[in-house]
Structures are given as C-alpha cells and as structure tokens.
Amino acid sequence: MSMGNNYELYKVFYWAAKTGSLTQAAKTLYLTQPSVSHAIKQLEENFGVALFYRNSKGVELTPEGSVLYSYIEQSQILISLAEEKMAALKNLDSGELRIGGSDSLFKHYVLPYLEQFHERHPGVKLHLNHGTTPEVITFLKEGRIDLGVVRMPIVDPQLQVTESFQLQDCFVAGARYAALKHEVLSLEALLQYPIILFSRNSRARMTIAELFQSYGYSIKPEIEVGSVDLLIEFARRGLGISYVTREFVSKELEEGSLFEVKLEVPLPPSHVGLLTMRNMPLSSAAHAFIGLVK
Amino acid sequence: MSMGNNYELYKVFYWAAKTGSLTQAAKTLYLTQPSVSHAIKQLEENFGVALFYRNSKGVELTPEGSVLYSYIEQSQILISLAEEKMAALKNLDSGELRIGGSDSLFKHYVLPYLEQFHERHPGVKLHLNHGTTPEVITFLKEGRIDLGVVRMPIVDPQLQVTESFQLQDCFVAGARYAALKHEVLSLEALLQYPIILFSRNSRARMTIAELFQSYGYSIKPEIEVGSVDLLIEFARRGLGISYVTREFVSKELEEGSLFEVKLEVPLPPSHVGLLTMRNMPLSSAAHAFIGLVK
DNA sequence: GTTACCCATAGACATGGTCTATATCTCCTG
DNA sequence: CAGGAGATATAGACCATGTCTATGGGTAAC
C-alpha cells in the first residue's frame, strides 16, 4: 500500500490542529463541521492511528497527531507561500521580464516603455540582452529571453510576430550642408555627397541598398559605422549625410543641429516587431509589456 | 479569492515536474494521462500563469513553474516523510510507550513484559513514571502516560480497567522464626509476633487491615516500610513477619531464605489492573503492550 | 435543570475527478 | 515522403466521493 491519502485531507488536518476545533476548521475552510469530522476520521483510519483526543471543548492532538502535525505544518506553510508567490507573479509584484534587441532600439524605442513598465511594476526584475536580430531569435528559441524587439520583416514559423511601431528612415545632414535644407534631391544627386551608413549586416543598410538598386543605382558609403549614435554624431560634424531612423534623431531635428535631406523618391517605412515564441506560453510580465507597447 | 487550489493538484504537479512528462506522472500516480493533463490545466488556470512548456518529448517547467516547484517540492517531501513516519508509528518501528505504576509492580511484574516488548519493537522509546495509585491516575488524566499499572480495585468512570493478573499476598518470615515453618497459625496467634507492613497509604496495607478488622482484630505493625525490598530484607533478617506479595518473593521462598507463614484464614487475592482512559484513543504502542500482557 | 457548544453518525445529493476515445502535433525512421 | 511512435489536448460520459442537512449524544457552565 502506498499510503495514498488525498492531500486535501492534510489541509483539513492542519486547520483542525491549528485551531483545536473541528468547528473552527470548518469555518476557516468554508466547510461544514461534519465534513471536517469525516475528513479527520478518514486520515485516522488510513493511518490506523488516532490523531486527536475529542473533548467537550474541541479537539487536541494525540502524541501521534503531534508528530504528523510537525511535518504537515511545514508543508502547508510552504504551500501557502507558494500560492502567495504565484499570486505575486500574476499581479506582477514579482517575477522578471527578459527582453532581447539591439542597443539602438532599446535606447530610442524600448526605453520609455521599460520606464513606464518599471514604474507600474517595480517588483519585476528587468533583463536586457542586446544582440543582432539573428542572435535575438536564437535567445528566444533557447528560452533565454521572453521577448525580442527587432526590425521587420521576420519570417520564421516558430515565431509569433507583432508589428508594433512604424519607423521612417531618412537622410539627415548637419550645418555644413545647410544649402540642401530646402532642396528636394534625386537619388542621383544624393550620391554626389558623402554618405554615412550603418554597418553592412544591418537591416536598414540592406533596405536602402535594395532601394537604390531598384532604381538602377548603387549606394556606396563614404563611412560605415556600427552605432546609431555615431551616425548622428558624424552627420552633425558635417562628415556626410547619414541614413538614420527619423524618430531616433527627433531631438536633433527639433533643435536644428540636423535637418532632413528630402528626396524625390519616397523611402520605405520600416517596422519594429515584437517577437515571441509561437506555441509557447507568455509570462505575465511579457504579456503585460506587450499590452503596454500596443 | 482565496486561491483555493485543491492540494491534490500539487501532487500531480510535483510528479509532472519531477518526471518531466505528464504520461510518466500519470503512471506514477496510477492515473491516466488526460487526468494529469486536466489537473495541470486547472492549476494553470487558477494561477493564471503557464507552468509548463509542452513539447514533443514531454513537458518542461516555465520560469513561473520553476518558482512554484521550488516550494511544492519541499512541501511534498515533507508530506512523504510524514506518511513514512506515521507508518513507522503504526508498525511500532518508532513512537513511545509511557507507563505509570509503582516501583514494585514495575520491578516484579511489568519488567518481563517490557523486556519482551522492547525486544520486539526496539524503535519504541519506553518511559516509566513511578508513583502511587492516585498519582498514576492523575498522570493518566493529564495525558502524561498512556497506561497505568496498579492494584485493583479501581472505580473511576473515566478509566478503562483491564484486570490482567492475580497476585497472592501472604506473610513470610526468615530463619529466626523457623519454628513456624510447619505450623498453621490463627490470626490471633500471628499477632503475637512482630509484624512488618507496607506504609499506611498502600492498598495492600488497607486490605489486610480490613481483613483483621472483619474478624474483630486490629493489626498494628511493629515496623512500617516504604518499599517492597525493605519488607523482604527485614523479614530475612528476622526483624518480624512481613506481609508481602508471594510472587515478589518467589526467589527467596525457593532458596529458603524466607518461608511462608500459613494461616487458618484464607487471605484474599489481589489483582493487578491495566488502566487506560475510557473514551480516549490508545496509541499503537499502548495497544500492542496491552495485547502482550493479556 | 437547562442551555449552549462541542463532535459523531446517517443518508441523500451533486460536484467534479477520472475514464475512454479521439485528435493533433513532432520527431524519427525506413 | 509516408507512416509509426509517442507526446499532450480535447470531448463527453460516468460514478465515486466529498459535501450537505438532519439528528443524536456528551460535557461544561450557568
């Protein structure tokens, strides 16, 4: 025999012992007194040992009952703690949110949401893992992050993609090229100026290269950089015309340290997407964060 | 909401997490796989949080599931230990037996049974509390002992009395009174000799006093002592004729250092009884001991 | 004596846990 | 690429068992 007590009985036993009264235990558990009486009787019969002395004031543990209680009390406390913890996780009073993405997206796009999220749920620990788009996808599949933030398009049957925000890339220049401020350039005309692009393997770089190619031109940057900050800084210092995401330079455009170089040809918008694993449950924190962003 | 999960679900969760497979958990718990699947689903719905990732090989804990598991694992281990302990108590591999009684009864009557009990159940700890009959009854009512061993008769509606053994009190003397060895004395004749009795408040003393009184005599001891050993020793040294329980001096009678002084009048037998609380459950150990004695 | 508060018992009822049967998915294999 | 093995999910029927109401008995206190 495997001593197969229904664990529910231990909950009843715990409260009966704790309150010293079957009636009180019944009230605590929203049961009737006979139900509790019956439950205790079952335990006693299964163990073949009396657990309580019954008297007119209530019940009292037998020595054997005390032995059982010393174990069960700890066990029940742990379960209570577990339930509290799970409630905290669900209410986002605790837990963690692990996001993967590129540094620039974090800085210019995710950060305000993270601030908002952290303010609203200060108990949730935040983990940011930066990496390239393929790295982020790997992180996701390995379960190291809950959520990826990357440029679209992404085609992967394992991934759930939520397009969340549209970004508009554009060319910007600093004071040195102020003459262009009110002009509208053709692609050919633009190519006369030194161009600063993001490094070769970025999605933005590929997108703009394809665009020029579709019009029969080839864009060859004078300078290649590896960070959005440098794209901006180089343009401000007049080293060339940078291809950047307009939303990432809104401050510079406002204060006038940069201006947008308008083109005859419309530049394609790009989208930011939130990646999660398809068919994998989302944590409460990730779910809440996605809701926040949308 | 009071997060009222059926604790039985945690047992299922524990095994599902431990084995990493709902199917395995089902086999362990003698359930079917759909039952386990259903149980886990209930937990997940109640918590509002996914506990497992499902994949083709089985299941794997989510971060939230891991948090739950860290608590539930401990809890389940405690319950298992509790069940093992209770089984041990029932099988008398552990536990304790607390007996109250007089020193002389322990030494001459209870001891052989205790030896036998201890040999059969070496895991059960023995506690002997000696005291007078009224003290033993108090111990019982206070729950400090499981069992009392005292002289009969006892009349107390709260107590369950099991008469277990008959003892025969008698008068014994040593070599100094060897002349009496083959005589049969009347009560009156006996009173010519110095008598040694147990102290005034003992049951044996009251019994013999009543006997003499019923025949119109009054027995006044030359010496009063407080232990059976002294009764025996004084008789051996010829200080008088002792009134003792025959079974307690069987060794001395055999070796001839004492002999029984026969009387015309039959002396009443006395009985030893096992006392337990009526309407109070017996521990397994006490139950087994009573069975041994009977 | 009487009241009030315990726990135990009996029996009816209904909830819900468990089962069987089946679907779906993934991985592996021939 | 088809098919099998093995995993979990779902649907629906069933009945075990946990829960209730009603009642009884015992004890302590007033």
XYZ file of C-alpha atoms (C1' of nucleotides) in Angstrom:
648
model
C 0.000 0.000 0.000
C 1.317 3.389 -0.925
C -0.376 5.263 1.902
C -2.379 7.175 -0.676
C -4.032 9.869 1.342
C -5.748 12.586 -0.527
C -3.573 15.583 0.178
C -6.676 17.655 0.622
C -7.170 15.845 3.906
C -3.946 17.320 5.235
C -5.296 20.789 4.708
C -8.256 19.901 6.888
C -5.998 18.240 9.453
C -3.757 21.279 9.545
C -6.569 23.663 10.339
C -8.197 21.310 12.812
C -4.912 21.024 14.704
C -4.115 24.703 14.386
C -7.485 25.868 15.668
C -8.008 22.982 18.093
C -11.563 22.712 16.900
C -13.238 20.878 14.067
C -15.933 23.520 14.030
C -13.415 26.341 13.656
C -11.538 24.442 10.988
C -14.804 24.018 9.112
C -15.450 27.749 9.224
C -11.951 28.530 8.050
C -12.249 26.155 5.132
C -15.841 27.071 4.299
C -16.982 23.558 5.046
C -19.465 22.129 7.489
C -18.413 20.538 10.728
C -19.455 17.006 9.689
C -17.272 17.264 6.607
C -14.261 18.082 8.724
C -15.138 15.340 11.165
C -15.359 12.933 8.279
C -12.055 14.057 6.826
C -10.208 13.583 10.104
C -11.776 10.209 10.508
C -10.508 9.191 7.103
C -6.976 10.197 7.991
C -7.164 8.315 11.254
C -8.461 5.210 9.549
C -5.872 5.359 6.799
C -3.048 5.753 9.288
C -4.601 3.345 11.747
C -3.745 5.816 14.477
C -5.806 8.338 16.432
C -4.769 11.910 15.678
C -6.974 13.825 18.094
C -8.462 13.485 21.522
C -12.047 14.692 21.387
C -13.358 16.551 24.356
C -16.186 18.909 25.063
C -14.090 21.984 24.289
C -12.843 20.801 20.955
C -10.023 18.540 19.925
C -6.424 18.087 20.987
C -3.606 16.348 19.194
C -2.548 12.922 20.372
C 1.199 12.314 20.529
C 0.895 10.641 17.125
C -1.131 13.574 15.843
C 1.572 15.938 17.056
C 4.163 14.022 15.103
C 2.068 14.301 11.978
C 1.424 17.966 12.619
C 5.085 18.806 12.893
C 5.530 17.689 9.307
C 2.243 18.843 7.872
C 2.502 22.317 9.367
C 5.719 22.995 7.460
C 4.263 21.506 4.349
C 1.154 23.664 4.484
C 3.151 26.798 5.181
C 5.225 26.108 2.097
C 2.105 25.691 0.020
C 0.717 28.949 1.341
C 3.966 30.687 0.470
C 3.844 29.138 -2.978
C 0.333 30.408 -3.544
C 1.253 33.870 -2.379
C 4.260 33.850 -4.638
C 2.234 32.758 -7.629
C -0.315 35.466 -6.962
C 2.535 37.957 -6.773
C 3.874 36.696 -10.078
C 0.500 37.094 -11.675
C -0.061 40.535 -10.209
C 3.415 41.473 -11.374
C 4.550 42.191 -7.852
C 7.428 39.902 -8.580
C 8.939 37.956 -11.431
C 11.132 39.041 -14.284
C 10.964 40.278 -17.823
C 13.750 39.315 -20.210
C 13.938 41.267 -23.447
C 16.340 40.930 -26.323
C 17.033 43.501 -29.016
C 19.550 45.887 -30.483
C 21.105 48.616 -28.415
C 19.671 51.340 -30.596
C 16.137 50.025 -30.397
C 16.474 49.703 -26.648
C 17.757 53.214 -26.301
C 15.411 55.005 -28.627
C 12.343 52.886 -28.654
C 12.054 50.364 -25.815
C 13.402 52.542 -23.031
C 10.340 54.723 -22.443
C 8.126 51.651 -22.265
C 10.542 49.994 -19.877
C 10.473 53.030 -17.649
C 6.720 53.001 -17.669
C 6.626 49.275 -17.012
C 9.102 49.519 -14.180
C 7.186 52.341 -12.594
C 3.994 50.374 -12.748
C 5.538 47.051 -11.626
C 8.601 47.831 -9.555
C 8.756 44.255 -8.289
C 9.504 42.807 -11.702
C 13.200 42.494 -12.478
C 14.239 43.600 -15.950
C 16.890 41.838 -18.002
C 18.030 43.365 -21.295
C 20.082 41.186 -23.610
C 21.365 43.056 -26.621
C 22.311 41.346 -29.807
C 21.754 41.320 -33.537
C 18.447 40.163 -34.944
C 19.631 36.571 -35.531
C 21.130 36.454 -32.068
C 17.885 37.676 -30.550
C 15.994 34.961 -32.380
C 18.421 32.398 -31.020
C 17.981 33.744 -27.492
C 14.248 33.376 -27.901
C 14.439 29.822 -29.125
C 16.797 28.891 -26.301
C 14.345 30.327 -23.808
C 16.873 32.907 -22.564
C 14.515 35.796 -23.228
C 10.754 36.185 -23.155
C 10.564 38.787 -25.860
C 12.561 40.122 -28.776
C 12.406 43.612 -30.237
C 13.721 43.741 -33.797
C 13.213 45.336 -37.203
C 10.760 43.734 -39.561
C 10.327 41.745 -41.631
C 10.922 38.480 -39.875
C 9.750 35.228 -41.355
C 10.061 32.273 -39.040
C 7.265 29.776 -38.498
C 8.296 29.241 -34.874
C 7.929 32.919 -34.040
C 4.919 34.995 -33.264
C 5.438 38.464 -34.665
C 3.586 41.538 -33.503
C 4.268 44.599 -35.598
C 4.069 47.377 -33.165
C 5.558 50.564 -34.448
C 6.423 52.145 -37.728
C 9.701 53.941 -38.127
C 10.675 56.141 -41.005
C 14.265 56.112 -42.117
C 15.619 59.222 -43.802
C 18.776 61.048 -44.736
C 19.969 63.817 -42.448
C 22.779 66.313 -42.617
C 24.305 68.970 -40.410
C 25.116 72.671 -40.813
C 27.820 72.075 -43.387
C 25.209 71.034 -45.927
C 22.697 73.688 -44.949
C 22.362 74.541 -48.625
C 20.330 71.359 -49.095
C 17.823 72.295 -46.422
C 15.153 73.445 -48.865
C 16.022 71.268 -51.797
C 14.469 68.015 -52.928
C 17.168 65.761 -54.265
C 17.047 62.964 -56.776
C 18.785 59.756 -55.850
C 21.490 60.518 -58.338
C 22.039 63.950 -56.809
C 22.265 62.465 -53.328
C 25.014 60.132 -54.411
C 27.215 63.136 -55.100
C 27.530 63.681 -51.384
C 29.424 61.540 -48.893
C 27.043 59.029 -47.396
C 27.282 57.531 -43.914
C 25.581 54.191 -43.401
C 25.144 51.647 -40.696
C 27.344 48.578 -40.954
C 26.779 46.145 -43.754
C 24.842 43.462 -41.967
C 22.112 45.677 -40.586
C 18.603 45.518 -41.877
C 18.437 49.285 -42.521
C 21.548 49.078 -44.642
C 20.143 46.250 -46.714
C 16.857 48.033 -47.190
C 18.358 51.229 -48.508
C 20.813 49.374 -50.737
C 17.915 47.473 -52.309
C 16.036 50.699 -52.897
C 18.880 52.303 -54.808
C 19.412 49.108 -56.731
C 15.780 49.025 -57.785
C 16.301 52.434 -59.392
C 19.473 51.314 -61.075
C 21.934 52.960 -58.730
C 24.436 51.640 -56.290
C 24.972 53.294 -52.944
C 28.483 53.188 -51.599
C 29.008 54.770 -48.213
C 31.940 57.040 -47.529
C 31.782 55.968 -43.921
C 30.369 52.896 -42.226
C 29.645 52.916 -38.524
C 28.379 50.428 -36.005
C 26.132 52.522 -33.843
C 23.273 54.903 -34.257
C 24.971 57.418 -32.005
C 27.917 57.615 -34.362
C 25.649 58.009 -37.387
C 24.170 61.055 -35.720
C 27.418 62.467 -34.462
C 29.173 62.173 -37.820
C 26.305 63.895 -39.599
C 26.328 66.744 -37.097
C 30.012 67.281 -37.621
C 29.495 67.505 -41.342
C 31.327 64.339 -42.321
C 28.490 63.409 -44.623
C 24.822 62.638 -44.951
C 23.616 59.897 -42.596
C 20.850 57.434 -43.187
C 19.073 57.176 -39.879
C 15.720 56.493 -38.379
C 13.931 59.794 -38.174
C 12.412 59.036 -34.793
C 15.887 58.498 -33.367
C 17.015 61.998 -34.284
C 13.875 63.892 -33.416
C 15.732 65.868 -30.781
C 18.454 66.961 -33.207
C 15.890 67.828 -35.881
C 13.994 69.981 -33.424
C 16.972 71.844 -32.105
C 18.233 72.316 -35.668
C 21.584 70.610 -35.317
C 20.423 68.262 -38.065
C 17.911 68.634 -40.878
C 16.290 66.105 -43.125
C 17.504 65.861 -46.692
C 14.348 65.432 -48.777
C 14.323 63.097 -51.748
C 12.149 62.836 -54.840
C 11.732 59.170 -54.171
C 9.705 58.048 -51.135
C 11.734 55.983 -48.672
C 10.099 52.844 -47.405
C 8.979 52.839 -43.809
C 10.350 50.154 -41.557
C 8.541 48.391 -38.791
C 9.568 47.303 -35.371
C 8.195 43.986 -34.291
C 7.857 42.212 -31.023
C 8.891 38.591 -31.285
C 7.694 35.820 -29.059
C 7.720 32.069 -29.452
C 4.638 30.774 -31.136
C 3.043 27.943 -29.143
C 4.956 28.911 -26.043
C 3.045 30.442 -23.169
C 3.900 34.006 -22.299
C 4.835 35.055 -18.809
C 2.527 37.546 -17.177
C 5.275 40.127 -17.308
C 5.838 39.660 -21.040
C 2.135 39.736 -21.653
C 1.763 42.952 -19.724
C 4.696 44.538 -21.509
C 3.322 43.716 -24.928
C -0.020 45.156 -23.888
C 1.756 48.294 -22.798
C 3.540 48.707 -26.095
C 0.425 48.163 -28.164
C -10.486 34.955 -3.854
C -8.553 32.740 -1.510
C -6.578 30.889 -4.198
C -8.337 27.709 -3.199
C -6.493 25.094 -5.153
C -7.225 21.534 -4.341
C -3.980 20.372 -2.742
C -4.295 17.149 -4.647
C -3.358 19.109 -7.744
C 0.039 19.885 -6.265
C 0.779 16.208 -6.006
C 0.123 15.890 -9.708
C 2.156 18.999 -10.456
C 5.038 17.682 -8.393
C 5.267 14.438 -10.299
C 4.769 16.071 -13.660
C 7.637 18.449 -12.934
C 9.798 15.761 -11.386
C 9.414 13.335 -14.262
C 9.184 15.968 -16.989
C 6.318 14.076 -18.508
C 2.590 14.069 -17.952
C 2.467 10.481 -19.109
C 5.089 9.402 -16.583
C 3.375 11.338 -13.829
C 0.152 9.562 -14.693
C 1.832 6.180 -14.397
C 3.400 7.103 -11.083
C 0.079 8.245 -9.674
C -1.953 5.421 -11.209
C -3.943 7.902 -13.266
C -4.472 8.316 -16.966
C -2.620 10.901 -18.985
C -5.721 13.020 -19.680
C -6.373 13.280 -15.961
C -2.916 14.643 -15.366
C -3.238 16.984 -18.307
C -6.508 18.212 -16.890
C -5.050 18.692 -13.429
C -2.162 20.771 -14.705
C -4.527 22.828 -16.767
C -6.579 23.567 -13.690
C -3.558 24.779 -11.802
C -2.514 26.958 -14.698
C -5.961 28.445 -14.999
C -6.261 29.053 -11.289
C -2.896 30.756 -11.144
C -3.414 32.488 -14.471
C 0.124 31.513 -15.342
C 1.611 28.811 -17.538
C 3.575 26.247 -15.563
C 4.958 24.059 -18.329
C 6.192 24.338 -21.849
C 4.785 21.447 -23.829
C 6.982 19.896 -26.437
C 7.108 16.656 -28.278
C 9.316 14.994 -25.685
C 7.254 15.891 -22.690
C 6.952 19.000 -20.591
C 9.370 21.490 -19.121
C 8.840 23.984 -16.360
C 8.386 27.625 -17.280
C 10.199 30.138 -15.060
C 6.932 30.573 -13.160
C 6.528 26.816 -12.928
C 10.039 26.572 -11.512
C 9.168 29.063 -8.821
C 6.141 27.013 -7.876
C 8.142 23.813 -7.966
C 10.757 25.114 -5.562
C 8.063 25.443 -2.923
C 5.944 22.444 -3.792
C 8.894 20.077 -3.929
C 9.752 20.770 -0.302
C 6.136 20.528 0.673
C 5.668 17.157 -0.976
C 8.860 15.789 0.526
C 7.599 16.748 3.963
C 4.324 15.006 3.328
C 6.143 11.887 2.201
C 8.253 11.958 5.341
C 5.117 12.417 7.403
C 3.489 9.405 5.805
C 6.576 7.297 6.346
C 6.712 8.397 9.955
C 3.086 7.573 10.547
C 3.567 4.147 9.015
C 6.547 3.648 11.314
C 4.437 4.671 14.293
C 1.765 2.204 13.348
C 4.248 -0.598 12.735
C 5.871 0.243 16.064
C 9.160 0.999 14.375
C 9.038 4.275 16.221
C 6.971 6.090 18.786
C 6.867 5.796 22.553
C 5.125 3.966 25.327
C 4.577 5.803 28.608
C 3.615 3.670 31.574
C 2.848 4.685 35.108
C 2.878 2.438 38.168
C 4.570 1.618 41.413
C 8.208 0.682 41.582
C 7.481 -2.748 42.956
C 4.997 -3.607 40.240
C 7.441 -2.401 37.631
C 10.239 -4.443 39.069
C 8.397 -7.661 39.732
C 5.586 -7.662 37.278
C 5.927 -5.220 34.363
C 9.614 -5.664 33.712
C 9.490 -9.012 31.885
C 6.768 -7.710 29.593
C 8.752 -4.541 28.955
C 11.785 -6.581 28.017
C 9.720 -8.634 25.637
C 8.101 -5.525 24.166
C 11.414 -3.776 23.744
C 12.913 -6.779 22.047
C 10.009 -6.982 19.639
C 9.823 -3.217 18.982
C 13.242 -1.743 19.610
C 12.245 1.520 17.913
C 9.674 2.391 20.544
C 11.006 4.502 23.378
C 9.901 3.475 26.853
C 9.054 5.942 29.600
C 8.340 4.669 33.112
C 6.782 7.069 35.581
C 6.532 5.680 39.062
C 4.040 6.942 41.571
C 1.301 5.880 43.931
C -2.004 4.677 42.578
C -3.693 8.106 42.882
C -0.689 9.750 41.242
C -0.793 7.282 38.403
C -4.453 8.056 37.859
C -3.630 11.757 37.776
C -0.851 11.143 35.258
C -3.329 9.279 33.093
C -5.912 12.025 33.228
C -3.303 14.646 32.434
C -2.235 12.625 29.427
C 1.306 12.209 30.754
C 1.134 8.442 30.444
C -0.627 6.081 28.080
C -1.111 3.314 30.571
C -1.207 2.742 34.317
C -0.378 -0.470 36.149
C -1.917 -0.558 39.628
C -3.547 -2.811 42.190
C -7.252 -3.373 41.947
C -9.908 -2.450 42.708
C -10.194 0.883 40.976
C -13.525 2.540 40.497
C -13.445 5.569 38.278
C -15.935 6.145 35.487
C -13.293 7.890 33.373
C -10.999 4.902 33.424
C -10.987 1.709 31.460
C -9.766 -1.096 33.680
C -8.355 -4.354 32.424
C -7.697 -6.914 35.163
C -4.714 -8.764 33.988
C -3.011 -10.721 36.715
C -3.804 -12.159 40.104
C -1.359 -11.806 42.971
C -1.486 -13.554 46.290
C -0.363 -11.665 49.353
C 0.947 -13.669 52.282
C 3.020 -13.485 55.452
C 6.634 -14.550 55.273
C 9.374 -14.939 57.840
C 13.071 -15.771 57.920
C 15.255 -18.291 59.700
C 14.683 -16.762 63.139
C 11.078 -17.959 63.087
C 11.836 -21.320 61.536
C 9.734 -22.929 64.221
C 6.631 -21.650 62.432
C 7.540 -23.324 59.177
C 5.156 -26.213 59.590
C 2.515 -24.545 61.685
C -0.796 -23.100 60.646
C -1.483 -20.011 62.720
C -4.689 -18.350 63.722
C -4.946 -14.588 63.253
C -4.691 -14.150 66.989
C -1.533 -16.259 67.137
C 0.031 -14.297 64.341
C -0.499 -11.044 66.190
C 1.861 -12.307 68.909
C 4.744 -11.822 66.525
C 6.187 -8.541 65.319
C 4.552 -7.616 62.057
C 6.139 -5.621 59.238
C 3.761 -3.853 56.892
C 3.927 -1.567 53.929
C 3.258 2.098 54.654
C -0.174 3.178 55.685
C -1.494 4.554 52.419
C -0.861 1.463 50.302
C -3.632 -0.692 49.020
C -2.114 -3.894 50.412
C -1.968 -2.353 53.882
C -5.608 -1.298 53.732
C -6.663 -4.723 52.512
C -5.010 -6.643 55.303
C -6.174 -4.162 57.936
C -9.773 -4.651 56.781
C -9.374 -8.422 56.910
C -8.243 -8.411 60.532
C -10.964 -5.918 61.391
C -13.628 -8.177 59.866
C -12.518 -10.907 62.312
C -12.572 -8.492 65.258
C -8.835 -7.958 65.499
C -6.655 -4.960 64.901
C -3.280 -5.336 63.227
C -0.593 -2.946 64.423
C 2.751 -3.281 62.716
C 5.975 -3.242 64.649
C 7.668 -1.783 61.611
C 6.368 0.178 58.648
C 8.417 0.445 55.468
C 8.040 2.162 52.157
C 9.400 -0.381 49.738
C 8.902 -3.999 48.939
C 12.657 -4.583 49.015
C 12.778 -3.486 52.644
C 9.814 -5.682 53.545
C 11.756 -8.625 52.227
C 15.074 -7.628 53.721
C 13.644 -7.043 57.211
C 11.907 -10.399 57.177
C 15.094 -12.156 56.122
C 16.996 -10.542 58.981
C 14.415 -11.768 61.432
C 13.022 -8.393 62.420
C 9.494 -9.759 62.108
C 6.916 -11.290 59.822
C 6.314 -9.361 56.617
C 3.152 -9.111 54.648
C 4.220 -9.295 51.001
C 3.054 -10.406 47.651
C 4.053 -14.027 47.254
C 5.032 -13.607 43.631
C 7.521 -10.917 44.631
C 9.413 -13.233 46.975
C 9.365 -16.351 44.861
C 13.148 -16.315 44.642
C 13.587 -16.084 48.420
C 10.983 -18.808 49.013
C 12.736 -21.098 46.611
C 16.200 -20.617 48.013
C 14.793 -20.966 51.536
C 15.864 -17.629 52.941
C 12.165 -16.945 53.565
C 9.213 -19.254 54.165
C 5.504 -18.617 54.113
C 3.684 -18.430 57.428
C 0.447 -20.316 56.850
C -2.791 -19.032 58.361
C -6.082 -20.693 59.188
C -7.881 -17.901 57.438
C -7.531 -17.546 53.651
C -6.004 -14.285 52.555
C -7.758 -12.512 49.736
C -6.002 -12.431 46.395
C -5.304 -9.071 44.870
C -5.434 -8.193 41.234
C -3.238 -6.035 39.069
C -5.061 -3.948 36.549
C -4.079 -2.017 33.463
C -5.645 1.410 33.433
C -6.325 3.455 30.360
C -8.566 6.411 29.745
C -12.025 5.444 28.679
C -13.087 7.273 25.527
C -9.515 8.187 24.736
C -7.869 6.520 21.782
C -4.936 4.271 22.552
C -1.606 4.662 20.840
C -0.467 1.710 18.788
C 2.304 1.099 21.265
C -0.070 1.009 24.239
C -2.425 -1.216 22.344
C 0.354 -3.628 21.483
C 1.620 -3.671 25.058
C -1.797 -4.481 26.488
C -2.150 -7.233 23.950
C 1.204 -8.615 25.066
C 0.232 -8.649 28.721
C -3.083 -10.363 28.088
C -32.331 21.631 35.012
C -31.375 23.792 31.141
C -28.757 25.919 27.765
C -25.112 26.041 24.667
C -21.428 24.287 22.340
C -18.741 20.545 21.114
C -18.145 16.164 17.899
C -20.232 11.736 15.633
C -23.356 9.479 12.641
C -26.612 8.561 8.845
C -28.209 9.167 4.469
C -29.227 11.938 0.346
C -27.247 14.575 -3.292
C -24.371 16.665 -6.656
C -19.914 18.140 -7.782
C -16.056 17.134 -10.110
C -12.358 13.952 -10.857
C -11.484 10.063 -13.783
C -12.053 7.355 -17.619
C -12.341 6.056 -22.786
C -11.976 7.552 -27.287
C -10.099 10.587 -30.371
C -7.478 14.491 -32.283
C -3.207 16.919 -33.093
C 1.479 17.667 -33.150
C 6.503 16.454 -33.536
C 10.111 13.636 -34.162
C 12.171 9.793 -36.151
C 12.658 6.147 -39.486
C 12.536 3.243 -43.447
C 7.986 11.497 -48.065
C 4.885 8.474 -45.827
C 3.998 6.331 -41.717
C 4.713 4.979 -36.968
C 5.698 6.014 -32.247
C 4.948 8.828 -28.542
C 3.806 13.089 -26.573
C -0.166 16.328 -24.990
C -5.098 18.234 -25.717
C -9.972 17.764 -26.020
C -14.720 15.926 -25.554
C -18.130 13.675 -23.213
C -19.952 10.096 -20.187
C -19.955 8.166 -15.670
C -19.750 7.319 -10.970
C -17.028 7.825 -6.802
C -16.646 10.583 -3.122
C -16.772 14.748 -0.878
C -20.290 17.707 0.976
C -24.519 18.792 2.828
C -28.756 18.543 6.098
C -30.679 16.484 9.982
C -30.017 14.367 14.118
C -28.016 12.335 18.280
C -25.053 12.227 22.391
C -21.889 14.105 25.528
C -19.912 17.680 28.607
C -19.369 22.084 30.853
C -21.319 26.162 32.661
C -24.903 28.824 34.462
